[in-house]
């Protein structure tokens, strides 16, 4: 078996009634990331840039892999842990597609191994909540 067939992904798609440029700001400006996702240390949308996202439960170490302003943003999402069930090494990708009414936002977090059922379930639930927060942040932006 290849590694790709042994891992699962969480995918969330949502139609957002805001233009891609506005959504891009929310995905890439540190103070806005803090409002909808997590506290972040030193985020910059630049390939190779490392940063950390932190929550009450701990945090994840990240590195920006791809940046296409207004279109795609991809970064690693690594939660290092001694227990293999929680030692997550994944990739988060955001894709923005303009629509007649705003933007289709697609997020995929790939790399969940079979023994990471709890992490996979937590991500499925967590990303839905993060997208709800994102929409709230977008509604409050000028």
PDB file of C-alpha atoms in Angstrom:
ATOM      1  CA  UNK A   1       0.000   0.000   0.000  1.00  0.00           C
ATOM      2  CA  UNK A   2       1.148   3.521  -0.658  1.00  0.00           C
ATOM      3  CA  UNK A   3       1.125   6.179   2.011  1.00  0.00           C
ATOM      4  CA  UNK A   4      -1.603   8.079   0.136  1.00  0.00           C
ATOM      5  CA  UNK A   5      -3.994   5.106   0.385  1.00  0.00           C
ATOM      6  CA  UNK A   6      -3.323   4.776   4.106  1.00  0.00           C
ATOM      7  CA  UNK A   7      -4.310   8.326   4.995  1.00  0.00           C
ATOM      8  CA  UNK A   8      -7.601  10.192   5.074  1.00  0.00           C
ATOM      9  CA  UNK A   9      -8.517  13.815   4.535  1.00  0.00           C
ATOM     10  CA  UNK A  10     -11.045  16.196   6.023  1.00  0.00           C
ATOM     11  CA  UNK A  11     -12.660  18.366   3.354  1.00  0.00           C
ATOM     12  CA  UNK A  12     -14.925  21.320   4.061  1.00  0.00           C
ATOM     13  CA  UNK A  13     -16.458  23.454   1.325  1.00  0.00           C
ATOM     14  CA  UNK A  14     -18.541  26.504   1.929  1.00  0.00           C
ATOM     15  CA  UNK A  15     -20.039  29.216  -0.264  1.00  0.00           C
ATOM     16  CA  UNK A  16     -19.078  32.517   1.308  1.00  0.00           C
ATOM     17  CA  UNK A  17     -20.869  35.730   0.364  1.00  0.00           C
ATOM     18  CA  UNK A  18     -17.661  37.775   0.211  1.00  0.00           C
ATOM     19  CA  UNK A  19     -15.151  38.330  -2.614  1.00  0.00           C
ATOM     20  CA  UNK A  20     -11.929  36.286  -2.741  1.00  0.00           C
ATOM     21  CA  UNK A  21      -9.808  39.369  -1.888  1.00  0.00           C
ATOM     22  CA  UNK A  22     -11.610  39.852   1.421  1.00  0.00           C
ATOM     23  CA  UNK A  23     -11.450  36.155   2.244  1.00  0.00           C
ATOM     24  CA  UNK A  24      -7.727  36.138   1.396  1.00  0.00           C
ATOM     25  CA  UNK A  25      -7.124  38.884   3.978  1.00  0.00           C
ATOM     26  CA  UNK A  26      -8.871  36.795   6.649  1.00  0.00           C
ATOM     27  CA  UNK A  27      -6.731  33.774   5.736  1.00  0.00           C
ATOM     28  CA  UNK A  28      -3.419  35.659   5.754  1.00  0.00           C
ATOM     29  CA  UNK A  29      -3.509  38.555   8.237  1.00  0.00           C
ATOM     30  CA  UNK A  30      -2.275  37.386  11.665  1.00  0.00           C
ATOM     31  CA  UNK A  31      -4.785  39.371  13.760  1.00  0.00           C
ATOM     32  CA  UNK A  32      -7.672  38.013  11.674  1.00  0.00           C
ATOM     33  CA  UNK A  33      -6.337  34.433  11.817  1.00  0.00           C
ATOM     34  CA  UNK A  34      -6.393  34.769  15.605  1.00  0.00           C
ATOM     35  CA  UNK A  35     -10.056  35.782  15.486  1.00  0.00           C
ATOM     36  CA  UNK A  36     -11.327  32.822  13.451  1.00  0.00           C
ATOM     37  CA  UNK A  37      -8.761  30.021  13.788  1.00  0.00           C
ATOM     38  CA  UNK A  38      -6.151  30.222  16.542  1.00  0.00           C
ATOM     39  CA  UNK A  39      -3.527  32.451  18.046  1.00  0.00           C
ATOM     40  CA  UNK A  40      -0.534  32.513  15.745  1.00  0.00           C
ATOM     41  CA  UNK A  41       3.078  33.351  16.140  1.00  0.00           C
ATOM     42  CA  UNK A  42       4.801  35.040  13.237  1.00  0.00           C
ATOM     43  CA  UNK A  43       2.518  34.024  10.329  1.00  0.00           C
ATOM     44  CA  UNK A  44       3.424  35.485   6.940  1.00  0.00           C
ATOM     45  CA  UNK A  45       2.093  34.260   3.571  1.00  0.00           C
ATOM     46  CA  UNK A  46       5.552  33.424   2.213  1.00  0.00           C
ATOM     47  CA  UNK A  47       6.737  30.005   1.037  1.00  0.00           C
ATOM     48  CA  UNK A  48       9.101  28.477   3.587  1.00  0.00           C
ATOM     49  CA  UNK A  49       7.910  30.680   6.464  1.00  0.00           C
ATOM     50  CA  UNK A  50       7.417  28.732   9.693  1.00  0.00           C
ATOM     51  CA  UNK A  51       4.844  29.689  12.310  1.00  0.00           C
ATOM     52  CA  UNK A  52       2.883  28.224  15.202  1.00  0.00           C
ATOM     53  CA  UNK A  53      -0.849  28.086  15.829  1.00  0.00           C
ATOM     54  CA  UNK A  54      -1.890  27.767  19.490  1.00  0.00           C
ATOM     55  CA  UNK A  55      -5.106  26.832  21.260  1.00  0.00           C
ATOM     56  CA  UNK A  56      -6.077  25.937  24.809  1.00  0.00           C
ATOM     57  CA  UNK A  57      -5.248  22.274  24.031  1.00  0.00           C
ATOM     58  CA  UNK A  58      -1.749  23.013  22.739  1.00  0.00           C
ATOM     59  CA  UNK A  59      -0.617  23.909  19.264  1.00  0.00           C
ATOM     60  CA  UNK A  60       0.609  22.970  15.841  1.00  0.00           C
ATOM     61  CA  UNK A  61       3.840  23.773  14.048  1.00  0.00           C
ATOM     62  CA  UNK A  62       3.388  24.944  10.484  1.00  0.00           C
ATOM     63  CA  UNK A  63       5.369  25.854   7.391  1.00  0.00           C
ATOM     64  CA  UNK A  64       3.925  27.647   4.381  1.00  0.00           C
ATOM     65  CA  UNK A  65       4.210  25.423   1.292  1.00  0.00           C
ATOM     66  CA  UNK A  66       2.361  27.352  -1.429  1.00  0.00           C
ATOM     67  CA  UNK A  67       0.982  30.848  -1.850  1.00  0.00           C
ATOM     68  CA  UNK A  68      -1.044  32.051  -4.829  1.00  0.00           C
ATOM     69  CA  UNK A  69      -2.558  35.337  -3.600  1.00  0.00           C
ATOM     70  CA  UNK A  70      -6.319  35.285  -3.763  1.00  0.00           C
ATOM     71  CA  UNK A  71      -6.351  31.649  -4.928  1.00  0.00           C
ATOM     72  CA  UNK A  72      -4.514  29.072  -2.805  1.00  0.00           C
ATOM     73  CA  UNK A  73      -2.691  28.798   0.500  1.00  0.00           C
ATOM     74  CA  UNK A  74      -1.131  25.567   1.741  1.00  0.00           C
ATOM     75  CA  UNK A  75       0.812  24.846   4.902  1.00  0.00           C
ATOM     76  CA  UNK A  76       1.894  21.948   7.066  1.00  0.00           C
ATOM     77  CA  UNK A  77      -0.096  21.298  10.242  1.00  0.00           C
ATOM     78  CA  UNK A  78       2.041  19.200  12.573  1.00  0.00           C
ATOM     79  CA  UNK A  79       1.071  18.278  16.114  1.00  0.00           C
ATOM     80  CA  UNK A  80       4.025  16.363  17.521  1.00  0.00           C
ATOM     81  CA  UNK A  81       3.113  13.851  20.218  1.00  0.00           C
ATOM     82  CA  UNK A  82       4.638  10.714  21.775  1.00  0.00           C
ATOM     83  CA  UNK A  83       1.406   8.762  21.177  1.00  0.00           C
ATOM     84  CA  UNK A  84       1.132   7.805  17.462  1.00  0.00           C
ATOM     85  CA  UNK A  85      -2.639   8.327  17.630  1.00  0.00           C
ATOM     86  CA  UNK A  86      -2.015  12.028  18.235  1.00  0.00           C
ATOM     87  CA  UNK A  87       1.289  12.531  16.376  1.00  0.00           C
ATOM     88  CA  UNK A  88      -0.257  14.290  13.400  1.00  0.00           C
ATOM     89  CA  UNK A  89       1.750  15.393  10.384  1.00  0.00           C
ATOM     90  CA  UNK A  90      -0.685  16.848   7.917  1.00  0.00           C
ATOM     91  CA  UNK A  91      -1.154  19.498   5.256  1.00  0.00           C
ATOM     92  CA  UNK A  92      -3.921  22.114   5.160  1.00  0.00           C
ATOM     93  CA  UNK A  93      -4.883  23.582   1.786  1.00  0.00           C
ATOM     94  CA  UNK A  94      -7.267  26.462   1.163  1.00  0.00           C
ATOM     95  CA  UNK A  95      -8.592  27.034  -2.354  1.00  0.00           C
ATOM     96  CA  UNK A  96     -10.662  30.112  -3.244  1.00  0.00           C
ATOM     97  CA  UNK A  97     -12.858  30.043  -6.337  1.00  0.00           C
ATOM     98  CA  UNK A  98     -14.825  33.167  -7.319  1.00  0.00           C
ATOM     99  CA  UNK A  99     -18.575  32.640  -7.726  1.00  0.00           C
ATOM    100  CA  UNK A 100     -21.446  34.871  -8.803  1.00  0.00           C
ATOM    101  CA  UNK A 101     -22.287  35.524  -5.144  1.00  0.00           C
ATOM    102  CA  UNK A 102     -18.817  35.588  -3.581  1.00  0.00           C
ATOM    103  CA  UNK A 103     -16.335  32.740  -3.109  1.00  0.00           C
ATOM    104  CA  UNK A 104     -16.358  28.980  -2.828  1.00  0.00           C
ATOM    105  CA  UNK A 105     -13.853  28.173  -0.077  1.00  0.00           C
ATOM    106  CA  UNK A 106     -12.470  24.640  -0.037  1.00  0.00           C
ATOM    107  CA  UNK A 107     -10.274  23.430   2.796  1.00  0.00           C
ATOM    108  CA  UNK A 108      -8.599  20.055   2.809  1.00  0.00           C
ATOM    109  CA  UNK A 109      -6.547  18.722   5.686  1.00  0.00           C
ATOM    110  CA  UNK A 110      -4.748  15.595   4.495  1.00  0.00           C
ATOM    111  CA  UNK A 111      -2.551  13.064   6.246  1.00  0.00           C
ATOM    112  CA  UNK A 112      -4.676  11.393   8.939  1.00  0.00           C
ATOM    113  CA  UNK A 113      -3.458   7.841   9.510  1.00  0.00           C
ATOM    114  CA  UNK A 114      -5.895   4.999  10.350  1.00  0.00           C
ATOM    115  CA  UNK A 115      -5.012   5.022  14.061  1.00  0.00           C
ATOM    116  CA  UNK A 116      -5.836   8.737  14.306  1.00  0.00           C
ATOM    117  CA  UNK A 117      -9.619   8.383  14.514  1.00  0.00           C
ATOM    118  CA  UNK A 118      -9.955  10.902  17.352  1.00  0.00           C
ATOM    119  CA  UNK A 119      -7.791  13.498  15.593  1.00  0.00           C
ATOM    120  CA  UNK A 120      -9.732  12.943  12.355  1.00  0.00           C
ATOM    121  CA  UNK A 121     -13.081  13.366  14.126  1.00  0.00           C
ATOM    122  CA  UNK A 122     -11.820  16.425  15.965  1.00  0.00           C
ATOM    123  CA  UNK A 123     -10.701  18.010  12.704  1.00  0.00           C
ATOM    124  CA  UNK A 124     -14.046  17.280  11.008  1.00  0.00           C
ATOM    125  CA  UNK A 125     -15.882  19.031  13.827  1.00  0.00           C
ATOM    126  CA  UNK A 126     -13.265  21.726  14.397  1.00  0.00           C
ATOM    127  CA  UNK A 127     -13.065  22.973  10.808  1.00  0.00           C
ATOM    128  CA  UNK A 128     -16.845  23.413  10.665  1.00  0.00           C
ATOM    129  CA  UNK A 129     -16.632  25.600  13.785  1.00  0.00           C
ATOM    130  CA  UNK A 130     -13.645  27.516  12.389  1.00  0.00           C
ATOM    131  CA  UNK A 131     -15.545  28.242   9.156  1.00  0.00           C
ATOM    132  CA  UNK A 132     -18.488  29.573  11.184  1.00  0.00           C
ATOM    133  CA  UNK A 133     -16.046  31.851  13.039  1.00  0.00           C
ATOM    134  CA  UNK A 134     -14.502  32.873   9.718  1.00  0.00           C
ATOM    135  CA  UNK A 135     -17.874  33.962   8.361  1.00  0.00           C
ATOM    136  CA  UNK A 136     -18.478  35.999  11.522  1.00  0.00           C
ATOM    137  CA  UNK A 137     -15.074  37.702  11.125  1.00  0.00           C
ATOM    138  CA  UNK A 138     -15.735  38.436   7.438  1.00  0.00           C
ATOM    139  CA  UNK A 139     -19.104  40.000   8.279  1.00  0.00           C
ATOM    140  CA  UNK A 140     -17.348  42.371  10.711  1.00  0.00           C
ATOM    141  CA  UNK A 141     -14.587  43.411   8.303  1.00  0.00           C
ATOM    142  CA  UNK A 142     -14.824  46.640   6.318  1.00  0.00           C
TER     143      UNK A 142
END
